[in-house]
């Protein structure tokens, strides 16, 4: 495996870092406090091509590879993990799936504006009773002539409050279990589709997480993505790609926490010397850096597999599992190195500590990742 980054990948890192340092980092604490990513920053990500980073140029995207995408997610997550997830959901859970399963008409109508960043997407799978057990969908879609009538409630939907285009999963045939789930493209403004409760979260507070409500919402048959009954497979494929992005997000959060911990260890003086001179701190930093490097390599490995057109479910789950647990470990240690200061909101490690936790939960908990890894091992 050649781990030397290409010129294009380095260029993406530079662009993402500049954007993150100039536009995101200075307002990250304020965004966390207010619970909102400013629309101006979403527009800037669109202008940089980040909202269609991995979508081919023929559909108006930037046509970059998945390693570039991971680099951009890592850089933005170093400044603000909530801003990064807007971009991650758009690329992995929405654009990627429209590209794979969309008809030419669907790609023209929906993928193009998403890839250009003119529209924002959301992925609506989770329901109050269908979290880890994603197949337990209660939302129904009943075929009536040339449209489906959709009823049900989705919750915890990232980008839900401002998304223009929602990929919605619903049961078209309950008797078939997971093989009775289908996927639909639902536009904002469709009668019967509304948003509900917005969640107040522990971390990634600036990311919009809300309820989506469907009451006799009519969606044209032409907006079904893939075949009837193909929805569960579509969701799993989207999540395979999404998990690479969450892994990259976790690496970014962890790297930011390590950077702050190193800076603090160099300047914080106790017992007459910077605390970085103490072996107790040095060993923490060494373990943190080593684990981050390993996590980053697992993320790149999954990205390379995806770009090579190979199956990458196991590698994506390994990357997310490891990177998210590393983010938990590293941010805990970063708070510890900061001592009492790390517990205060004026120090960003407090936010990183809260933000890291979600990476062990969304797009499949660590337990789900272990299930996916084990089932792939037993199949091989
Ligand atoms: N690709 C293609 N097909 C897949 C697949 C994959 N990666 N994984 C499973 N499938 C197929 C299987 O081949 C099987 O197909 P058949 O019907 O032909 O047999 C079918 O799907 C069912 O597979 P399983 O028996 O393995 O399914 P399961 O019901 O046991 O569930 C699970 C497995 C791994 C627990 C799955 O339900 C899961 O991933 N749950 C977690 C859901 C999740 O991650 N939710 C996140 C919500 S979105 C989010 O978080 C976004 C956000 O906010 C940012």
Coordinates of C-alpha atoms and ligand atoms in Angstrom, one line a residue:
X1 CA 0.0 0.0 0.0
X2 CA 1.4 3.4 -1.0
X3 CA 0.7 5.8 1.8
X4 CA 2.3 8.8 0.2
X5 CA -0.5 11.3 -0.4
X6 CA -0.9 12.5 -3.9
X7 CA -0.6 16.2 -4.9
X8 CA -4.4 16.4 -5.2
X9 CA -4.9 14.9 -1.7
X10 CA -2.4 17.4 -0.3
X11 CA -4.3 20.2 -2.0
X12 CA -7.5 19.1 -0.4
X13 CA -5.8 19.0 3.0
X14 CA -4.6 22.6 2.4
X15 CA -8.0 23.8 1.3
X16 CA -9.9 22.1 4.1
X17 CA -7.3 23.3 6.7
X18 CA -7.5 26.9 5.5
X19 CA -11.3 26.8 5.7
X20 CA -11.3 25.1 9.1
X21 CA -8.8 27.4 10.6
X22 CA -10.2 30.7 9.2
X23 CA -13.9 30.2 9.1
X24 CA -14.7 27.4 11.5
X25 CA -12.3 27.3 14.5
X26 CA -12.8 30.9 15.5
X27 CA -16.6 30.3 16.0
X28 CA -16.6 26.7 17.1
X29 CA -17.3 27.4 20.8
X30 CA -20.0 29.9 19.8
X31 CA -21.6 27.3 17.5
X32 CA -21.5 24.7 20.2
X33 CA -23.2 27.2 22.6
X34 CA -25.9 28.3 20.1
X35 CA -26.5 24.8 18.7
X36 CA -26.2 25.9 15.1
X37 CA -23.8 25.7 12.1
X38 CA -24.1 29.0 10.3
X39 CA -25.6 28.6 6.8
X40 CA -22.7 30.8 5.5
X41 CA -20.2 28.1 6.4
X42 CA -22.3 25.4 4.7
X43 CA -22.3 27.7 1.6
X44 CA -18.5 28.0 1.8
X45 CA -18.2 24.2 2.0
X46 CA -20.4 24.1 -1.2
X47 CA -18.2 26.6 -2.9
X48 CA -15.1 24.6 -2.1
X49 CA -16.7 21.6 -3.7
X50 CA -16.8 19.7 -0.4
X51 CA -20.5 18.9 -0.5
X52 CA -20.0 16.8 -3.6
X53 CA -16.4 16.0 -3.0
X54 CA -16.6 12.3 -4.0
X55 CA -19.4 12.7 -6.6
X56 CA -18.1 12.3 -10.2
X57 CA -17.6 15.5 -12.2
X58 CA -20.2 14.3 -14.7
X59 CA -22.8 15.0 -12.0
X60 CA -21.3 18.3 -11.0
X61 CA -19.2 16.9 -8.1
X62 CA -15.5 17.4 -7.5
X63 CA -14.7 13.8 -8.5
X64 CA -12.2 13.2 -5.7
X65 CA -11.3 9.9 -4.1
X66 CA -12.3 8.7 -0.7
X67 CA -8.9 9.3 0.9
X68 CA -9.3 13.0 0.0
X69 CA -12.7 13.0 1.5
X70 CA -11.3 11.5 4.8
X71 CA -8.6 14.2 4.8
X72 CA -11.1 17.0 4.4
X73 CA -13.4 15.5 7.1
X74 CA -10.4 15.1 9.5
X75 CA -9.3 18.7 8.9
X76 CA -12.8 20.2 9.4
X77 CA -13.4 17.9 12.5
X78 CA -10.3 19.3 14.1
X79 CA -12.0 22.6 14.2
X80 CA -15.7 21.5 14.6
X81 CA -17.0 18.0 14.4
X82 CA -20.6 19.3 13.9
X83 CA -19.6 21.2 10.7
X84 CA -17.9 18.1 9.4
X85 CA -20.9 15.8 9.8
X86 CA -23.0 18.1 7.5
X87 CA -20.5 17.3 4.8
X88 CA -20.1 13.6 5.7
X89 CA -23.8 12.9 5.6
X90 CA -24.2 14.7 2.3
X91 CA -21.3 12.8 0.6
X92 CA -21.6 9.3 2.1
X93 CA -25.2 8.8 3.0
X94 CA -26.9 10.8 0.3
X95 CA -24.9 11.5 -2.8
X96 CA -23.1 8.1 -2.9
X97 CA -26.4 6.2 -2.7
X98 CA -28.1 8.4 -5.3
X99 CA -25.1 7.8 -7.6
X100 CA -25.3 4.0 -7.0
X101 CA -29.0 3.5 -7.2
X102 CA -30.5 6.5 -8.9
X103 CA -32.0 6.5 -12.3
X104 CA -30.6 9.0 -14.8
X105 CA -33.6 11.2 -14.1
X106 CA -33.1 11.0 -10.4
X107 CA -29.4 11.8 -10.7
X108 CA -30.2 14.8 -12.9
X109 CA -32.9 16.1 -10.6
X110 CA -31.4 15.4 -7.2
X111 CA -27.7 14.4 -7.3
X112 CA -26.6 17.4 -9.4
X113 CA -27.9 20.1 -7.0
X114 CA -26.7 18.1 -4.0
X115 CA -23.2 17.6 -5.5
X116 CA -23.1 21.4 -6.2
X117 CA -24.1 22.0 -2.6
X118 CA -27.2 24.0 -3.8
X119 CA -29.3 21.5 -1.9
X120 CA -28.7 19.7 1.4
X121 CA -29.5 16.1 2.0
X122 CA -30.5 14.0 5.0
X123 CA -30.7 10.2 5.6
X124 CA -33.8 9.1 7.4
X125 CA -33.5 5.6 8.7
X126 CA -33.7 5.8 12.5
X127 CA -37.0 5.6 14.3
X128 CA -37.8 5.6 18.0
X129 CA -38.1 1.8 17.8
X130 CA -35.6 1.2 15.0
X131 CA -32.1 2.2 16.1
X132 CA -29.6 -0.6 16.1
X133 CA -32.4 -2.9 14.9
X134 CA -32.7 -0.8 11.7
X135 CA -35.0 -3.4 10.1
X136 CA -37.7 -2.8 12.7
X137 CA -39.2 0.1 10.6
X138 CA -42.6 1.2 11.5
X139 CA -42.9 3.9 8.9
X140 CA -45.1 2.6 6.0
X141 CA -45.3 3.4 2.3
X142 CA -48.5 2.2 0.6
X143 CA -48.6 2.1 -3.1
X144 CA -51.7 3.9 -4.5
X145 CA -51.7 4.3 -8.3
X146 CA -48.7 6.5 -9.3
X147 CA -47.6 7.4 -5.8
X148 CA -46.8 6.0 -2.3
X149 CA -48.6 7.3 0.8
X150 CA -46.1 7.5 3.6
X151 CA -46.9 7.6 7.3
X152 CA -44.5 7.5 10.2
X153 CA -41.9 9.3 12.3
X154 CA -38.2 9.4 12.0
X155 CA -36.0 10.7 14.7
X156 CA -32.4 11.7 15.4
X157 CA -32.0 12.8 11.8
X158 CA -28.8 14.7 11.1
X159 CA -29.4 17.8 8.9
X160 CA -33.1 17.0 9.2
X161 CA -34.2 20.6 10.0
X162 CA -32.8 22.2 6.9
X163 CA -32.4 19.4 4.4
X164 CA -34.0 19.9 1.0
X165 CA -33.9 16.3 0.0
X166 CA -34.4 13.4 2.3
X167 CA -33.6 9.7 1.6
X168 CA -36.4 8.0 3.6
X169 CA -36.7 4.4 4.4
X170 CA -40.1 2.8 4.9
X171 CA -41.9 -0.5 4.9
X172 CA -43.6 -1.3 1.7
X173 CA -44.3 -4.9 2.8
X174 CA -44.2 -5.7 6.5
X175 CA -44.6 -9.4 6.0
X176 CA -41.1 -9.5 4.3
X177 CA -39.2 -8.1 7.3
X178 CA -36.0 -6.3 6.1
X179 CA -36.7 -7.4 2.6
X180 CA -39.9 -5.3 2.7
X181 CA -38.1 -2.0 3.2
X182 CA -37.9 0.5 0.4
X183 CA -36.1 3.8 -0.1
X184 CA -37.7 7.1 -1.2
X185 CA -36.5 10.5 -2.2
X186 CA -38.7 13.1 -0.4
X187 CA -38.4 16.8 -1.1
X188 CA -38.9 19.4 1.5
X189 CA -42.2 21.1 1.1
X190 CA -44.0 17.9 0.0
X191 CA -47.5 18.1 1.7
X192 CA -47.6 15.8 4.7
X193 CA -43.9 16.1 5.4
X194 CA -42.9 18.3 8.4
X195 CA -40.1 18.5 11.0
X196 CA -40.7 18.0 14.7
X197 CA -38.6 18.1 17.8
X198 CA -35.0 19.4 17.6
X199 CA -32.7 17.5 20.0
X200 CA -30.5 19.1 22.6
X201 CA -27.4 17.0 22.6
X202 CA -24.3 16.3 24.8
X203 CA -21.9 16.9 21.9
X204 CA -21.8 18.0 18.3
X205 CA -24.3 20.5 19.5
X206 CA -24.1 22.7 16.5
X207 CA -25.3 19.8 14.3
X208 CA -29.0 19.8 13.6
X209 CA -30.7 16.6 14.8
X210 CA -34.4 16.5 14.5
X211 CA -37.6 14.5 14.0
X212 CA -39.2 14.1 10.6
X213 CA -42.9 13.5 10.5
X214 CA -44.8 12.0 7.6
X215 CA -48.6 12.1 7.6
X216 CA -50.3 10.8 4.5
X217 CA -47.3 12.2 2.5
X218 CA -47.7 11.4 -1.1
X219 CA -44.4 10.6 -2.9
X220 CA -44.4 9.7 -6.6
X221 CA -43.4 6.2 -7.7
X222 CA -40.7 7.9 -9.8
X223 CA -39.1 8.9 -6.4
X224 CA -38.5 5.4 -5.2
X225 CA -34.8 4.8 -5.1
X226 CA -33.9 1.3 -6.2
X227 CA -36.4 -1.5 -6.3
X228 CA -39.2 -2.2 -3.8
X229 CA -37.7 -4.2 -1.0
X230 CA -34.1 -3.0 -1.7
X231 CA -34.1 -0.3 1.0
X232 CA -32.3 -2.3 3.7
X233 CA -29.5 -3.2 1.4
X234 CA -29.3 0.5 0.3
X235 CA -29.2 1.7 3.9
X236 CA -26.4 -0.8 4.8
X237 CA -24.4 0.2 1.8
X238 CA -24.8 3.9 2.7
X239 CA -23.7 3.2 6.2
X240 CA -20.6 1.3 5.0
X241 CA -19.5 4.5 3.3
X242 CA -20.7 6.7 6.2
X243 CA -18.7 4.7 8.7
X244 CA -15.4 5.7 6.9
X245 CA -16.4 9.3 7.3
X246 CA -17.2 8.9 11.0
X247 CA -13.9 7.2 11.4
X248 CA -12.2 10.3 9.8
X249 CA -14.2 12.6 12.0
X250 CA -13.1 10.7 15.1
X251 CA -9.4 11.0 14.0
X252 CA -9.9 14.7 13.6
X253 CA -11.4 15.2 17.0
X254 CA -8.6 13.1 18.6
X255 CA -5.9 14.9 16.7
X256 CA -7.2 18.3 17.8
X257 CA -7.3 17.0 21.4
X258 CA -3.7 15.8 21.1
X259 CA -2.5 19.0 19.6
X260 CA -4.0 21.0 22.5
X261 CA -2.7 18.5 25.1
X262 CA 0.9 18.9 23.7
X263 CA 0.6 22.7 23.7
X264 CA -0.6 22.6 27.3
X265 CA 2.1 20.2 28.4
X266 CA 4.7 22.5 27.0
X267 CA 3.5 25.6 28.8
X268 CA 1.8 24.5 32.0
X269 CA 4.4 24.7 34.8
X270 CA 4.0 22.7 38.0
X271 CA 6.7 21.7 40.4
X272 CA 9.0 24.2 38.7
X273 CA 8.9 22.7 35.2
X274 CA 6.5 22.3 32.2
X275 CA 4.3 19.2 32.9
X276 CA 5.5 17.8 29.6
X277 CA 8.8 17.0 31.4
X278 CA 7.1 14.5 33.5
X279 CA 7.1 10.9 32.3
X280 CA 3.5 10.4 33.4
X281 CA 2.4 13.1 30.8
X282 CA 4.9 11.9 28.2
X283 CA 3.6 8.4 28.2
X284 CA 0.0 9.6 27.9
X285 CA 1.0 11.7 24.8
X286 CA 2.9 8.8 23.3
X287 CA -0.1 6.5 23.6
X288 CA -2.5 9.1 22.3
X289 CA -0.3 9.8 19.2
X290 CA 0.3 6.2 18.5
X291 CA -3.4 5.3 18.6
X292 CA -4.3 8.2 16.4
X293 CA -1.8 7.2 13.8
X294 CA -3.2 3.6 13.8
X295 CA -6.8 4.9 13.6
X296 CA -5.9 7.2 10.6
X297 CA -4.3 4.2 8.8
X298 CA -7.4 2.1 9.3
X299 CA -9.5 4.9 7.9
X300 CA -7.3 5.3 4.9
X301 CA -7.3 1.5 4.4
X302 CA -11.1 1.4 4.3
X303 CA -11.1 4.4 1.9
X304 CA -8.6 2.7 -0.4
X305 CA -10.7 -0.5 -0.5
X306 CA -13.8 1.5 -1.4
X307 CA -12.0 3.3 -4.2
X308 CA -10.6 0.0 -5.5
X309 CA -14.2 -1.2 -5.9
X310 CA -13.7 -4.0 -3.4
X311 CA -16.1 -4.8 -0.6
X312 CA -15.3 -2.7 2.3
X313 CA -17.9 -3.3 5.0
X314 CA -15.5 -5.0 7.4
X315 CA -12.7 -2.4 6.9
X316 CA -15.2 0.5 7.3
X317 CA -16.5 -1.0 10.6
X318 CA -13.0 -1.6 11.8
X319 CA -12.0 1.9 11.0
X320 CA -15.0 3.4 12.8
X321 CA -14.8 1.1 15.7
X322 CA -11.2 1.7 16.4
X323 CA -11.1 5.4 15.6
X324 CA -14.1 6.3 17.7
X325 CA -12.8 4.4 20.7
X326 CA -9.4 6.1 20.2
X327 CA -11.3 9.5 20.1
X328 CA -12.9 8.6 23.4
X329 CA -9.5 7.6 24.9
X330 CA -7.5 10.5 23.6
X331 CA -10.1 13.2 24.5
X332 CA -10.3 11.7 28.0
X333 CA -6.5 11.9 28.4
X334 CA -6.4 15.4 26.9
X335 CA -8.9 16.6 29.6
X336 CA -6.7 14.8 32.2
X337 CA -3.5 16.5 31.0
X338 CA -5.3 19.9 31.2
X339 CA -6.4 19.1 34.8
X340 CA -9.0 21.5 36.1
X341 CA -8.7 23.7 33.1
X342 CA -9.8 20.8 30.9
X343 CA -13.1 20.7 32.7
X344 CA -13.9 24.3 31.9
X345 CA -15.7 25.4 28.8
X346 CA -13.0 28.0 28.0
X347 CA -10.7 25.1 26.9
X348 CA -11.7 23.3 23.7
X349 CA -10.8 19.9 25.1
X350 CA -14.0 20.0 27.0
X351 CA -15.9 20.2 23.7
X352 CA -13.8 17.5 22.1
X353 CA -14.5 15.2 25.0
X354 CA -18.3 15.6 24.5
X355 CA -18.1 15.5 20.7
X356 CA -16.0 12.3 20.7
X357 CA -18.8 10.2 22.3
X358 CA -21.2 10.4 19.3
X359 CA -18.6 8.7 17.1
X360 CA -19.1 5.5 19.1
X361 CA -22.8 5.7 18.7
X362 CA -24.1 7.1 15.3
X363 CA -23.9 5.3 12.0
X364 CA -23.9 2.1 14.2
X365 CA -22.7 1.7 17.8
X366 CA -19.4 0.1 18.5
X367 CA -21.4 -3.1 19.2
X368 CA -22.9 -2.9 15.7
X369 CA -19.4 -2.5 14.2
X370 CA -18.2 -5.6 16.1
X371 CA -21.3 -7.5 14.8
X372 CA -20.4 -6.4 11.2
X373 CA -16.7 -7.3 11.6
X374 CA -17.5 -10.7 13.1
X375 CA -20.1 -11.6 10.6
X376 CA -17.7 -10.8 7.7
X377 CA -15.0 -12.8 9.4
X378 CA -17.2 -15.8 9.6
X379 CA -18.3 -15.4 6.0
X380 CA -14.8 -15.2 4.6
Ligands
LIG1 N1 -24.1 -4.2 2.1 C1 -25.1 -4.8 1.4 N2 -26.0 -5.6 1.9 C2 -26.0 -5.8 3.3 C3 -25.0 -5.2 4.1 C4 -24.0 -4.4 3.4 N3 -23.1 -3.8 4.1 N4 -25.2 -5.6 5.3 C5 -26.2 -6.4 5.4 N5 -26.7 -6.6 4.1 C6 -27.8 -7.4 3.7 C7 -27.5 -8.9 4.0 O1 -26.8 -9.5 2.9 C8 -28.9 -9.4 4.1 O2 -29.4 -9.7 2.8 P1 -30.5 -10.8 2.5 O3 -31.8 -10.2 2.7 O4 -30.3 -11.0 1.0 O5 -30.2 -12.0 3.3 C9 -29.7 -8.3 4.8 O6 -29.0 -7.1 4.5 C10 -29.8 -8.4 6.3 O7 -28.6 -8.5 6.8 P2 -28.4 -8.9 8.4 O8 -29.1 -10.2 8.6 O9 -26.9 -8.9 8.7 O10 -29.2 -7.8 9.1 P3 -29.6 -7.5 10.6 O11 -31.0 -7.2 10.7 O12 -29.1 -8.6 11.4 O13 -28.9 -6.2 11.0 C11 -27.1 -4.7 11.6 C12 -27.5 -6.0 10.9 C13 -25.6 -4.7 11.4 C14 -27.3 -4.7 13.1 C15 -27.8 -3.5 11.0 O14 -29.2 -3.5 11.3 C16 -27.2 -2.2 11.4 O15 -26.2 -1.8 10.8 N6 -27.7 -1.5 12.4 C17 -27.3 -0.2 12.8 C18 -28.0 0.8 12.1 C19 -27.3 2.1 12.0 O16 -26.1 2.1 11.8 N7 -28.0 3.2 12.1 C20 -27.4 4.5 12.0 C21 -28.5 5.5 11.6 S1 -28.0 6.7 10.5 C22 -27.0 7.8 11.3 O17 -26.6 7.6 12.4 C23 -26.6 9.0 10.5 C24 -26.3 10.1 11.3 O18 -26.9 10.5 12.2 C25 -25.1 10.9 10.9

